[in-house]
PDB file of C-alpha atoms in Angstrom:
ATOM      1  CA  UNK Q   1      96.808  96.170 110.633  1.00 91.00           C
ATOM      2  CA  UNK Q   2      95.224  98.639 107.740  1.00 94.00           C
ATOM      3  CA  UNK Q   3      96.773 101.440 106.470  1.00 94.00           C
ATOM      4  CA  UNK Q   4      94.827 104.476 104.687  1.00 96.00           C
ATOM      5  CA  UNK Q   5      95.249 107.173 102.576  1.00 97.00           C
ATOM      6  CA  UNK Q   6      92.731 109.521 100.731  1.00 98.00           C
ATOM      7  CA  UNK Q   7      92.860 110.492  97.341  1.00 98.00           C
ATOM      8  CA  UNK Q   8      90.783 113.881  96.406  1.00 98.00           C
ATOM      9  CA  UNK Q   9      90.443 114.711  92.680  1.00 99.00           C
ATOM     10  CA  UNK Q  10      88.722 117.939  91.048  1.00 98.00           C
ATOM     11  CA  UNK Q  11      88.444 118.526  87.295  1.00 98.00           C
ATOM     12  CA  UNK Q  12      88.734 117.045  84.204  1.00 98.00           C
ATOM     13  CA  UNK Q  13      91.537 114.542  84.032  1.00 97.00           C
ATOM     14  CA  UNK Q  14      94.221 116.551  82.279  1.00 96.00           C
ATOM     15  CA  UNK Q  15      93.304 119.185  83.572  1.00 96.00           C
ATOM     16  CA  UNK Q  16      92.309 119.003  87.046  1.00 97.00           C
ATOM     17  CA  UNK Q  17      94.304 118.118  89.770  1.00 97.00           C
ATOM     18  CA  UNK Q  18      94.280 116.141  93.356  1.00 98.00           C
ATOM     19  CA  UNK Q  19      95.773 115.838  96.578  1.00 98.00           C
ATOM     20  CA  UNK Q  20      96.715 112.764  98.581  1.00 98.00           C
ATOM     21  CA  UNK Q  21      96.946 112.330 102.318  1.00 98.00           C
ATOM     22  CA  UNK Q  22      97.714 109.577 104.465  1.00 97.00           C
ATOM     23  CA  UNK Q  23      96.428 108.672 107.701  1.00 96.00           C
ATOM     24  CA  UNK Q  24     100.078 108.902 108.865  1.00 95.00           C
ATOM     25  CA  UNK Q  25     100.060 112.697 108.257  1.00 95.00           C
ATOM     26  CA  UNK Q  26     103.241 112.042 105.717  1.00 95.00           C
ATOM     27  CA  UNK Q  27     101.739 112.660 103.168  1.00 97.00           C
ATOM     28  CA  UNK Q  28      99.122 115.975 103.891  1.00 97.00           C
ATOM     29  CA  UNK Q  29      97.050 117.161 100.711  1.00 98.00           C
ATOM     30  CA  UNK Q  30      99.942 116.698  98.542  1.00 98.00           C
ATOM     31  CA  UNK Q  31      99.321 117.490  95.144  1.00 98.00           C
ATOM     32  CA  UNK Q  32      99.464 115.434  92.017  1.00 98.00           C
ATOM     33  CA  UNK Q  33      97.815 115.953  88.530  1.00 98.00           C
ATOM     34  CA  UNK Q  34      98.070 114.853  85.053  1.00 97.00           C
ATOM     35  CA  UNK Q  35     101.533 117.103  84.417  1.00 97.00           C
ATOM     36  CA  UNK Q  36     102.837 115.610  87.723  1.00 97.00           C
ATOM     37  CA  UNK Q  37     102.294 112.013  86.288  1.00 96.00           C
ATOM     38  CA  UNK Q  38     102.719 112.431  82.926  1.00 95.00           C
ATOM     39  CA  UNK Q  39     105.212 115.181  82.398  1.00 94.00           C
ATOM     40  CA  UNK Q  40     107.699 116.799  84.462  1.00 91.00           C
ATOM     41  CA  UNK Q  41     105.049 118.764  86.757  1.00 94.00           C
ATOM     42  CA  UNK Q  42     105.056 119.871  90.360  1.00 96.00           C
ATOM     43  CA  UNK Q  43     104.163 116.767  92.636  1.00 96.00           C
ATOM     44  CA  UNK Q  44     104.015 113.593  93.626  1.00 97.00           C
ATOM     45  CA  UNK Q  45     102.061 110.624  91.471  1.00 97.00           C
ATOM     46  CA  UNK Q  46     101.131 107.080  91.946  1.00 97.00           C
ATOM     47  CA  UNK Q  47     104.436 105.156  90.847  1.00 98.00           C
ATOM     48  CA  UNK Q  48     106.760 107.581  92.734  1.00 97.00           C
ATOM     49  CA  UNK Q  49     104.692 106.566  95.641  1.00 98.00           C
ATOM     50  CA  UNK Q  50     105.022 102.579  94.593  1.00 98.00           C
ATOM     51  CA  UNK Q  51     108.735 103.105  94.209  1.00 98.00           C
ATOM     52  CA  UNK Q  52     109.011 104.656  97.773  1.00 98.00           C
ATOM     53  CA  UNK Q  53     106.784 101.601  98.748  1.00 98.00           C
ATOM     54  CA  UNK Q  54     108.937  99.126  97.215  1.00 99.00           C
ATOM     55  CA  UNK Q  55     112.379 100.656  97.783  1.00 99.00           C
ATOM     56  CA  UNK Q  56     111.276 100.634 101.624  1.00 99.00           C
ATOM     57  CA  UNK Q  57     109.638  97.507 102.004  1.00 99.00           C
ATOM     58  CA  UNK Q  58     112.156  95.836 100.378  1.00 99.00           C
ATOM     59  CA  UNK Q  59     114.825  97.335 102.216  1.00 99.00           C
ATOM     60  CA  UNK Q  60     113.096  96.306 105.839  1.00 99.00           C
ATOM     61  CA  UNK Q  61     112.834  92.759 104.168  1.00 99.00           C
ATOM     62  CA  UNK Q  62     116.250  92.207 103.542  1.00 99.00           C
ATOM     63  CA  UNK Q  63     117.524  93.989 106.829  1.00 99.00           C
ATOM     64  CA  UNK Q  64     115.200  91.436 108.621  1.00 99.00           C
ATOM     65  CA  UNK Q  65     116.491  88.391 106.781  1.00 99.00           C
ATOM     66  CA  UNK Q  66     119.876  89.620 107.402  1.00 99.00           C
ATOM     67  CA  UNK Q  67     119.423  89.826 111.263  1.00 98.00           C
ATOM     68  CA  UNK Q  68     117.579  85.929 110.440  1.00 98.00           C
ATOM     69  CA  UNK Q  69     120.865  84.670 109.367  1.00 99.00           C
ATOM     70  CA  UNK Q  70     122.906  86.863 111.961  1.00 98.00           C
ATOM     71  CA  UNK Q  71     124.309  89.646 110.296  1.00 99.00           C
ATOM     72  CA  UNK Q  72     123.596  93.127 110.821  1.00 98.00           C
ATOM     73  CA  UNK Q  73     124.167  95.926 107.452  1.00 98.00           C
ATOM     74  CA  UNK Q  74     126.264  98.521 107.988  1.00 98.00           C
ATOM     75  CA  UNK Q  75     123.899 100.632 105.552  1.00 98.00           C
ATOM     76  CA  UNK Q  76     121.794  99.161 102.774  1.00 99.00           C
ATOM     77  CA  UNK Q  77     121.093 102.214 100.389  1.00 99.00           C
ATOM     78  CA  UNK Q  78     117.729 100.866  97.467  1.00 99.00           C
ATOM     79  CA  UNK Q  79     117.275 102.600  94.719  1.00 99.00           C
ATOM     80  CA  UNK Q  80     113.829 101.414  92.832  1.00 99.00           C
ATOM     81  CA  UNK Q  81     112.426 102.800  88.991  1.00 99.00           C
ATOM     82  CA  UNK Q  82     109.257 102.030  88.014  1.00 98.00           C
ATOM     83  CA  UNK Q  83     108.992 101.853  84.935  1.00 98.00           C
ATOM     84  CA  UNK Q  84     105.320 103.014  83.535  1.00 96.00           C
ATOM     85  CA  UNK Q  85     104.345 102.736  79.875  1.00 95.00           C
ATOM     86  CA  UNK Q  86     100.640 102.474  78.198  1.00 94.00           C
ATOM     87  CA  UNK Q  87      99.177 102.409  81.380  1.00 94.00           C
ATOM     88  CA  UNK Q  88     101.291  99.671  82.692  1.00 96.00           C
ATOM     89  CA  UNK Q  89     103.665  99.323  85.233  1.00 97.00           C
ATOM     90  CA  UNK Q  90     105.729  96.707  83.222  1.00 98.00           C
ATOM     91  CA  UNK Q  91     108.995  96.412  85.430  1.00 98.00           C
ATOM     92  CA  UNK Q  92     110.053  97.818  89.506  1.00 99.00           C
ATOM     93  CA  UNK Q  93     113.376  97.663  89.229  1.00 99.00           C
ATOM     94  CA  UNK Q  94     115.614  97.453  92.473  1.00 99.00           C
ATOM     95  CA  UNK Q  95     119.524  98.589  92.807  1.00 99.00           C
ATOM     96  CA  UNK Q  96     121.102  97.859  95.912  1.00 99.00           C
ATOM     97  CA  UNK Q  97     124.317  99.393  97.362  1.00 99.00           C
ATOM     98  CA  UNK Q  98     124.905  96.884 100.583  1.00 99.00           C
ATOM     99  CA  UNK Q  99     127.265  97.207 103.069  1.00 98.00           C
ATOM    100  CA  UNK Q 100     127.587  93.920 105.795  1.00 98.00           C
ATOM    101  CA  UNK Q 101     130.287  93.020 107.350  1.00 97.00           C
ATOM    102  CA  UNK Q 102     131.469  89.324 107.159  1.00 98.00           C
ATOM    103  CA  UNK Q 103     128.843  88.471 105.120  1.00 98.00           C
ATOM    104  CA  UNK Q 104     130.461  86.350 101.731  1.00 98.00           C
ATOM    105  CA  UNK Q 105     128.612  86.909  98.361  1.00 98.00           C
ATOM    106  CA  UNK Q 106     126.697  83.620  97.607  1.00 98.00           C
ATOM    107  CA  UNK Q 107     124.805  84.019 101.123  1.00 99.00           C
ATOM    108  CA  UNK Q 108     124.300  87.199 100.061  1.00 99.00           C
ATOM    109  CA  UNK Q 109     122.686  86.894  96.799  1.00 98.00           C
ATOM    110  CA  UNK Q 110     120.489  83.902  98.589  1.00 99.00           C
ATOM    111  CA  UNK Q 111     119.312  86.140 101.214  1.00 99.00           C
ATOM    112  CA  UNK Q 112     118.753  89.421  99.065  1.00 99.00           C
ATOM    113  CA  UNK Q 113     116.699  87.636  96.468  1.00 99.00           C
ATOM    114  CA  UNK Q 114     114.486  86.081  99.154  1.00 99.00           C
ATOM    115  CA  UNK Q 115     113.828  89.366  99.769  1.00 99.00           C
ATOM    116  CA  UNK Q 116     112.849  90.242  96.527  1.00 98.00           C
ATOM    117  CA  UNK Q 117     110.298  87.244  96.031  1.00 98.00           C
ATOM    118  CA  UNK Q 118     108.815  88.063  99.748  1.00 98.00           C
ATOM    119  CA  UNK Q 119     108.560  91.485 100.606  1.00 98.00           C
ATOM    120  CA  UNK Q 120     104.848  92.419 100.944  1.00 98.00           C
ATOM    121  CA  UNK Q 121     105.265  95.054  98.353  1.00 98.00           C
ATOM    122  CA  UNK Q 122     106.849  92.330  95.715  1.00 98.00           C
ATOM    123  CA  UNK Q 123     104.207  90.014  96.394  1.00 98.00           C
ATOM    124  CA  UNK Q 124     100.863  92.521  94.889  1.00 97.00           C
ATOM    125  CA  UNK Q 125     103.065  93.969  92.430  1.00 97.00           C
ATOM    126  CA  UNK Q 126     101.868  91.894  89.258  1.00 94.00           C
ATOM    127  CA  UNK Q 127     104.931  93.294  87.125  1.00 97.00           C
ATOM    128  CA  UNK Q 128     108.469  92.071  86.238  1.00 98.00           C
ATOM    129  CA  UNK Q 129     110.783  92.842  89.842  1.00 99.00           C
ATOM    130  CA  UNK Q 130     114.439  93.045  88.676  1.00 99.00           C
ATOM    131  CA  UNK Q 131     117.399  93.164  90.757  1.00 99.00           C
ATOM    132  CA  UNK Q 132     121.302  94.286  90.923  1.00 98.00           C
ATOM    133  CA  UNK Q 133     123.079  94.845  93.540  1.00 99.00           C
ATOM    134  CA  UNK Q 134     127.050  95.767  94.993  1.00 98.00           C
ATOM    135  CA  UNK Q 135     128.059  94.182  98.213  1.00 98.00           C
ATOM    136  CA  UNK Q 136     131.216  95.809  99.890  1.00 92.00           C
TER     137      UNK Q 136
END
């Protein structure tokens, strides 16, 4: 399985701008440019997109280990930061509100952690991947 996208850039860096689309049609010449990535600028820009990537993989990770160990989540709600500085993604950080039913807290934390380490998204990330989560 491949997935694409296309990345079209015209201009100068700062002040040019670009437009990403995905084979998917999700994402359809959406824009991005230095303000969007830098400042607060109309847009999308490439760590948004790697937290949407993460949050989601992730999130199908752990709902599949879950269903692994018999348990299905009631709703599993990620939030993930990226956190970007000098031209380095030095941490994804993920914060989990979980809700599964019968589930007790040290399975839990097993389960959601193996999750962490294995998601496809985890694994080509070469940053620091924290995690907190709540478990109701």
């Amino acid at each position: 399985m491949k997935r694409t996208a296309i990345a079209v850039w015209k201009g100068s860096g700062k002040d040019g701008n670009g437009n990403l689309t995905t084979k998917s049609g999700v994402l359809e010449n959406t824009a991005y440019s230095y303000k969007s990535r830098f400042e607060d600028g109309k847009g999308t820009n490439p760590e948004e997109l790697i937290a949407a990537a993460h949050s989601g993989c992730f999130t199908m990770a752990l709902t599949f280990k879950l269903d692994e160990a018999g348990y299905t989540a009631t709703e599993l709600h990620t939030d993930c930061a990226i956190d970007f500085q000098n031209q380095t993604i030095v941490e994804s950080h993920l914060k989990v509100k979980a809700r599964v039913d019968g589930i007790e807290k040290d399975e839990f934390d097993m389960i959601i952690n193996d999750a962490k380490e294995n998601c496809p998204i985890s694994k080509v990330l070469d940053t620091n991947i924290t995690l907190e989560y709540t478990l109701n």
